[in-house]
């Protein structure tokens, strides 16, 4: 049950599940450090950039999977459909 909630929460946060898992583990082990006093607040642009990077990584994984199966034409068709 816990794994399903983590898997659902990660994309909502714009991060991959593995990152969320590491953060939770670090918090559980009391190794998660908060922002330092000298750190700047995160801007909306930085948050959006992080989400775009996560989405790009997801799409790259999908392309790799489709290409690895030996069907580059299916990869092209799959992503063309998403653009329409």
Coordinates of C-alpha atoms in Angstrom, one line a residue, residues 10 37 43 46 48-49 55-56 61-63 67 70 72 74 81 83:
X10 CA 6.1 11.4 -7.0
X37 CA 20.3 29.9 6.6
X43 CA 11.5 30.3 -7.5
X46 CA 13.1 26.5 -10.7
X48 CA 8.8 24.4 -13.3
X49 CA 12.3 23.6 -14.6
X55 CA 8.9 14.9 -17.7
X56 CA 11.8 14.8 -20.2
X61 CA 12.8 6.3 -20.8
X62 CA 9.7 5.6 -22.9
X63 CA 11.7 6.1 -26.1
X67 CA 13.6 1.5 -29.4
X70 CA 13.3 -3.0 -32.2
X72 CA 11.5 2.7 -33.9
X74 CA 6.2 2.4 -33.1
X81 CA -0.2 10.6 -31.2
X83 CA 1.2 15.6 -29.8

